[in-house]
XYZ file of C-alpha atoms in Angstrom:
429
model
C -16.712 -15.250 -6.259
C -15.436 -17.985 -3.983
C -14.393 -16.880 -0.559
C -14.661 -16.969 3.201
C -14.087 -14.886 6.308
C -11.279 -15.691 8.762
C -12.306 -14.802 12.319
C -11.361 -15.703 15.889
C -12.863 -15.674 19.374
C -10.571 -12.791 20.364
C -7.610 -10.715 19.263
C -4.263 -12.431 19.565
C -5.457 -15.796 18.256
C -3.184 -15.565 15.210
C -5.831 -14.820 12.585
C -3.668 -12.241 10.767
C -0.772 -14.687 10.417
C -3.140 -17.469 9.300
C -4.778 -15.075 6.826
C -1.419 -14.068 5.357
C -0.410 -17.712 5.059
C -3.662 -18.593 3.311
C -3.402 -15.695 0.895
C 0.150 -16.500 -0.157
C -0.550 -20.256 -0.313
C -3.506 -19.574 -2.612
C -1.404 -17.293 -4.785
C 1.268 -19.990 -4.947
C -1.392 -22.169 -6.576
C -1.533 -19.623 -9.417
C -4.826 -18.248 -8.184
C -5.641 -14.568 -8.063
C -6.248 -14.267 -4.332
C -7.876 -11.020 -3.233
C -8.619 -9.836 0.265
C -10.456 -7.431 2.522
C -10.198 -6.365 6.130
C -13.368 -6.064 8.186
C -13.680 -2.834 10.116
C -11.609 0.356 10.129
C -8.096 -1.130 10.537
C -5.662 0.648 8.202
C -2.529 -1.390 9.099
C -3.431 -5.014 8.290
C -4.446 -4.254 4.662
C -0.817 -3.427 3.832
C 0.208 -6.901 5.025
C -2.516 -8.439 2.858
C -1.235 -6.506 -0.153
C 2.288 -7.776 0.496
C 0.971 -11.354 0.505
C -1.161 -11.089 -2.636
C 0.233 -8.258 -4.733
C -3.330 -6.911 -4.838
C -4.969 -3.923 -3.162
C -6.848 -4.807 0.029
C -10.075 -2.966 0.795
C -11.786 -2.275 4.117
C -15.349 -3.546 4.490
C -16.878 -1.869 7.522
C -20.404 -3.019 8.432
C -20.847 -0.219 10.982
C -19.450 2.759 9.094
C -20.386 1.815 5.527
C -23.841 1.866 4.021
C -25.059 -1.555 2.814
C -24.985 -0.285 -0.766
C -21.309 0.646 -0.464
C -20.456 -2.719 1.111
C -22.069 -4.515 -1.816
C -20.377 -2.243 -4.343
C -16.914 -2.641 -2.816
C -17.260 -6.406 -2.400
C -18.234 -6.708 -6.057
C -15.441 -4.466 -7.362
C -12.597 -5.687 -5.137
C -13.493 -9.261 -4.144
C -15.368 -10.197 -7.288
C -12.259 -9.480 -9.362
C -10.353 -12.467 -7.956
C -10.457 -16.233 -8.202
C -10.892 -16.522 -4.443
C -11.405 -13.967 -1.696
C -10.269 -14.032 1.930
C -11.724 -11.499 4.367
C -10.028 -11.034 7.732
C -12.208 -10.143 10.712
C -11.325 -7.651 13.417
C -11.197 -8.433 17.153
C -13.547 -11.307 18.064
C -16.185 -12.574 15.648
C -19.079 -10.860 17.438
C -17.194 -7.734 18.580
C -18.160 -4.459 16.949
C -18.898 -0.868 17.841
C -19.901 0.361 21.290
C -23.559 0.031 20.329
C -23.125 -3.709 19.677
C -23.408 -3.511 15.886
C -20.879 -3.652 13.079
C -19.169 -6.936 13.939
C -17.443 -9.285 11.522
C -20.417 -11.593 12.078
C -22.660 -8.850 10.701
C -20.435 -8.613 7.634
C -20.462 -12.379 7.097
C -24.266 -12.434 7.332
C -24.663 -9.480 4.967
C -22.307 -10.852 2.293
C -23.050 -14.557 2.883
C -19.395 -15.309 3.660
C -18.668 -18.690 5.300
C -16.801 -18.194 8.575
C -13.569 -20.020 9.419
C -12.791 -19.609 13.123
C -9.090 -19.565 14.055
C -8.672 -21.118 17.498
C -5.580 -20.549 19.632
C -5.424 -24.117 20.904
C -2.165 -23.763 22.802
C -3.807 -23.942 26.235
C -6.795 -26.208 25.689
C -7.742 -29.714 24.640
C -11.280 -31.158 24.843
C -12.696 -27.809 25.989
C -12.294 -26.590 22.420
C -15.608 -28.196 21.481
C -17.610 -26.191 24.015
C -15.974 -22.964 22.862
C -16.556 -23.550 19.165
C -20.114 -24.801 19.629
C -20.941 -21.533 21.347
C -19.630 -19.509 18.429
C -21.296 -21.773 15.875
C -24.718 -21.639 17.515
C -24.777 -18.054 18.770
C -26.285 -16.587 15.590
C -28.084 -18.813 13.071
C -27.802 -16.126 10.365
C -24.000 -16.340 10.348
C -22.791 -19.074 7.936
C -20.339 -20.970 10.131
C -18.112 -23.361 8.141
C -15.556 -24.718 10.596
C -12.225 -24.066 12.299
C -8.494 -23.863 11.792
C -6.651 -24.940 14.921
C -3.649 -22.706 15.551
C -0.577 -23.116 17.773
C -1.105 -26.849 18.145
C 1.511 -28.346 20.487
C 2.038 -31.877 19.132
C 0.436 -34.660 17.061
C -1.117 -36.042 20.264
C -2.554 -32.611 21.055
C -4.011 -32.393 17.551
C -5.629 -35.816 17.912
C -7.420 -34.767 21.101
C -8.623 -31.517 19.572
C -9.904 -33.188 16.423
C -11.688 -35.916 18.391
C -13.540 -33.374 20.534
C -14.586 -31.324 17.507
C -15.616 -34.369 15.476
C -17.943 -35.446 18.271
C -19.499 -31.967 18.183
C -19.908 -32.195 14.380
C -17.514 -29.297 13.742
C -15.384 -29.389 10.642
C -11.628 -28.910 11.016
C -9.940 -27.333 7.989
C -6.455 -27.488 9.414
C -4.164 -27.724 12.453
C -1.177 -25.375 12.366
C 1.702 -26.149 14.748
C 2.972 -23.472 17.084
C 5.939 -21.543 15.685
C 7.604 -18.771 17.684
C 8.913 -17.241 14.452
C 5.350 -16.561 13.284
C 4.685 -13.485 15.379
C 4.489 -9.863 14.293
C 5.740 -6.924 16.395
C 3.249 -4.307 17.565
C 3.214 -0.684 18.625
C 0.609 1.685 20.062
C -1.843 1.608 17.122
C -1.463 -2.081 16.288
C 1.076 -4.023 14.253
C 4.244 -2.308 13.140
C 3.610 -1.253 9.543
C 4.311 -3.715 6.752
C 6.747 -1.340 5.062
C 8.975 -1.328 8.152
C 9.574 -5.129 8.115
C 12.852 -5.866 6.386
C 12.116 -9.602 6.350
C 8.389 -9.463 5.636
C 8.750 -11.546 2.480
C 10.431 -14.333 4.415
C 7.798 -14.135 7.152
C 4.928 -14.467 4.666
C 6.655 -17.335 2.861
C 7.100 -19.177 6.178
C 3.452 -18.557 7.083
C 2.363 -19.846 3.679
C 4.406 -23.007 4.124
C 3.066 -23.682 7.622
C -0.548 -22.927 6.750
C -0.511 -24.479 3.308
C 1.083 -27.716 4.520
C -1.251 -28.102 7.481
C -4.627 -26.981 6.089
C -6.955 -28.619 3.594
C -6.564 -26.001 0.884
C -8.835 -27.833 -1.556
C -11.652 -27.846 0.998
C -11.172 -24.148 1.689
C -11.187 -23.363 -2.021
C -14.440 -25.279 -2.400
C -16.231 -22.879 -0.057
C -18.511 -20.844 -2.255
C -20.421 -17.613 -1.835
C -22.969 -16.245 -4.227
C -21.653 -13.079 -5.853
C -23.472 -9.861 -5.150
C -25.262 -8.218 -8.020
C -23.056 -5.512 -9.545
C -24.168 -2.103 -8.389
C -22.712 1.285 -7.610
C -23.124 3.432 -4.521
C -22.735 7.173 -4.218
C -19.318 7.907 -2.731
C -17.718 10.876 -1.017
C -17.026 13.727 -3.443
C -13.318 14.337 -4.096
C -11.457 17.271 -2.600
C -10.507 18.449 -6.089
C -9.832 17.229 -9.596
C -6.053 16.876 -9.122
C -5.370 15.748 -5.575
C -1.858 15.453 -4.122
C -1.801 12.732 -1.433
C 0.965 12.339 1.146
C 2.177 8.725 1.240
C 5.061 7.185 3.195
C 5.655 5.543 6.592
C 4.437 8.677 8.385
C 1.283 9.051 6.251
C 0.142 5.516 5.421
C -3.403 5.466 6.808
C -5.522 6.341 3.776
C -8.510 4.106 3.076
C -8.230 2.573 -0.435
C -11.969 2.847 -1.062
C -11.807 6.605 -0.459
C -9.001 7.144 -2.958
C -10.435 4.829 -5.621
C -13.840 6.441 -5.099
C -12.355 9.813 -5.943
C -10.698 8.346 -9.025
C -13.979 6.795 -10.132
C -15.457 10.270 -10.018
C -12.766 11.601 -12.357
C -10.162 12.886 -9.901
C -6.478 12.392 -10.673
C -4.185 11.458 -7.785
C -0.493 12.147 -7.354
C 1.601 11.077 -4.364
C 4.431 12.730 -2.454
C 6.597 11.705 0.493
C 7.071 14.276 3.264
C 9.788 12.051 4.793
C 11.709 12.340 1.514
C 11.106 16.117 1.648
C 8.819 16.052 -1.371
C 6.084 18.640 -1.730
C 2.710 18.336 -3.441
C 2.681 18.615 -7.215
C 2.457 22.295 -8.207
C -0.487 21.642 -10.534
C -2.527 19.902 -7.805
C -5.698 21.791 -6.907
C -6.108 20.020 -3.510
C -3.862 18.318 -0.935
C -4.718 15.408 1.364
C -2.591 14.483 4.379
C -3.886 11.145 5.753
C -3.095 9.696 9.144
C -0.058 7.707 10.108
C 2.847 8.038 12.521
C 4.171 11.607 12.277
C 4.902 11.489 16.018
C 7.635 8.923 15.285
C 9.212 11.100 12.589
C 8.610 14.599 13.941
C 12.218 15.737 13.546
C 12.426 14.677 9.901
C 9.108 16.307 9.092
C 10.146 19.550 10.796
C 13.325 19.557 8.671
C 11.432 18.853 5.408
C 11.485 22.444 4.202
C 10.444 21.636 0.629
C 7.387 19.738 1.831
C 6.279 22.276 4.425
C 6.832 25.183 2.041
C 4.778 23.338 -0.577
C 1.889 22.970 1.874
C 2.100 26.649 2.767
C 2.199 27.629 -0.902
C -0.899 25.546 -1.640
C -2.682 27.255 1.249
C -1.536 30.719 0.098
C -3.068 29.995 -3.308
C -6.378 29.055 -1.682
C -6.179 25.357 -2.552
C -8.014 22.990 -0.190
C -5.532 21.347 2.195
C -7.132 18.655 4.357
C -5.507 16.608 7.117
C -6.779 13.608 9.070
C -5.340 12.577 12.449
C -1.573 12.558 11.798
C -2.127 14.930 8.899
C -4.006 17.266 11.236
C -1.053 17.221 13.635
C 1.367 18.189 10.850
C -0.845 21.073 9.699
C -0.567 22.498 13.210
C 2.023 24.792 14.742
C 3.921 22.201 16.721
C 4.204 18.501 17.545
C 5.716 17.376 20.856
C 7.383 13.975 20.585
C 7.604 11.206 23.184
C 10.710 12.787 24.732
C 8.938 16.104 25.243
C 10.758 17.932 22.435
C 8.621 20.322 20.392
C 9.029 20.328 16.596
C 7.698 23.065 14.338
C 5.125 21.851 11.829
C 3.467 23.613 8.878
C 1.812 26.265 11.040
C -1.346 26.385 8.930
C -3.719 25.648 11.829
C -3.476 26.989 15.409
C -2.933 23.531 16.907
C -0.218 22.017 19.091
C -0.312 18.274 19.745
C 1.711 16.058 22.048
C 2.703 12.413 21.998
C 4.413 12.894 25.352
C 1.002 13.320 26.972
C -0.537 10.050 25.783
C -4.201 9.224 26.087
C -6.051 6.675 23.980
C -8.933 7.995 21.896
C -10.752 5.149 20.155
C -14.144 4.543 18.604
C -16.571 5.021 15.773
C -17.936 8.504 15.216
C -20.952 10.095 13.574
C -20.100 13.489 12.118
C -22.365 16.390 11.309
C -20.328 18.761 9.133
C -20.125 22.381 10.201
C -19.152 25.404 8.158
C -15.493 24.508 7.729
C -15.940 20.915 6.533
C -14.880 19.724 3.064
C -18.230 17.912 2.847
C -21.750 19.129 3.532
C -23.368 15.756 4.209
C -23.446 13.596 7.376
C -20.496 11.226 7.685
C -19.269 8.155 9.515
C -15.705 8.026 10.787
C -13.279 6.325 13.140
C -10.960 7.878 15.706
C -7.833 6.136 16.995
C -4.823 7.999 18.368
C -2.696 8.374 21.482
C -1.567 11.964 20.958
C -3.408 14.777 22.715
C -4.269 18.379 21.964
C -2.108 20.722 24.010
C -3.636 23.871 22.577
C -6.193 24.704 19.925
C -6.705 28.299 18.832
C -9.600 30.034 17.186
C -11.011 28.855 13.907
C -14.168 27.513 12.354
C -15.021 24.026 13.554
C -15.333 21.077 11.149
C -17.650 18.576 12.789
C -20.212 18.077 15.509
C -19.359 14.608 16.817
C -21.312 11.764 18.414
C -20.069 8.317 19.290
C -21.568 5.001 18.150
C -24.162 5.108 20.935
C -25.202 8.647 20.054
C -23.466 10.381 22.963
C -22.573 14.004 22.190
C -18.779 14.434 22.077
C -18.859 18.117 21.179
C -17.174 19.722 18.182
C -13.891 18.707 16.568
C -11.384 19.937 14.040
C -10.487 23.368 12.754
C -10.589 25.305 9.508
C -8.654 28.440 8.663
C -8.805 29.760 5.131
C -8.607 26.805 2.736
C -6.881 24.566 5.329
C -8.787 22.199 7.591
C -8.363 18.993 9.544
C -9.378 16.884 12.529
C -8.513 13.644 14.284
C -11.385 11.868 12.470
C -10.706 9.251 9.778
C -13.706 9.731 7.497
C -15.070 6.446 6.072
C -18.406 7.024 4.337
C -21.322 9.310 3.859
C -24.245 8.689 6.199
C -27.067 10.253 4.192
């Protein structure tokens, strides 16, 4: 495997756009470019997939066991000619306990780090900034920088001169381009599937990045492949699992689904927004997270879908919802305008997007009686909706944050139906 990690000093530096440009530029060279996203982000991987035509996997150094990281990097990244891993936040930013950063991932997988610098408001000071990142941790294999949002040829000359004096390699200098920006909403970027002109955007990014970066030098960066090995993964919910998938239910981790398939489970997919229900022969149903709060009216009107969920529950089939899926399994969802929409009514839960409060962070879960799994878990929580009411039912998880602080119990189970706001990532045994 040849590959590297694209990082930045902070969010907003343009590393996602640079990553997309690199991936498409590499593919345009008839290479099989594969990718991963560091951390728990479930939005950026869809952009990667649009650029490469390949599945993008999450590699989370806080929530995933080292054995799973090695297994996933071998299976997903080792399958390509060259691999590009995109960091999250700043290079050394991780969980609340200070661990789980992209730097930790680079050190664990021996991935050379390319630091994307937003150079739009600096000149010679760039050297001091980059030297700090280069020297902060000797175990992180720092390779060099890509200068982003460069103002002019004169600006580029000053930046390169300062970095050359500091013995820092420059792999490229990408001019500023107002067209190379992606719209955002409350959980991050607007989803890839909602961009009508995403293909044009990626092509423009590939042209800008490919024309202004030393692609041959980047391709020459080498990492030693991990030894092939397997890691025990989360048991599947059933043998034939129906998975909700559309713009309202897009936040399913690829490694979770492929892990179930590797254990013999068969997956089918249905779109609640298209009023499709789970396959009748499915013996379990999974509703992942997403943006149901933006589509509450359509979901409430999707009688075929909601009846299918109720029928599965009436037959005692496991029905499991995470975050947005949990909201839809409830009795009602209040949208941003304060209007309440009836949901599946399978759990005594009412949630509201009108009463917004950010809930964000890694979680350690100890399963309780209602959980689909009996082993300790790691998870991530990220939502702006709030619980308005939560009735009686068996709880799913005892929850602690990354620093070990007790957050109480979360989730509900009633009959064969259960859910919580937690996005489960890995087993923690």
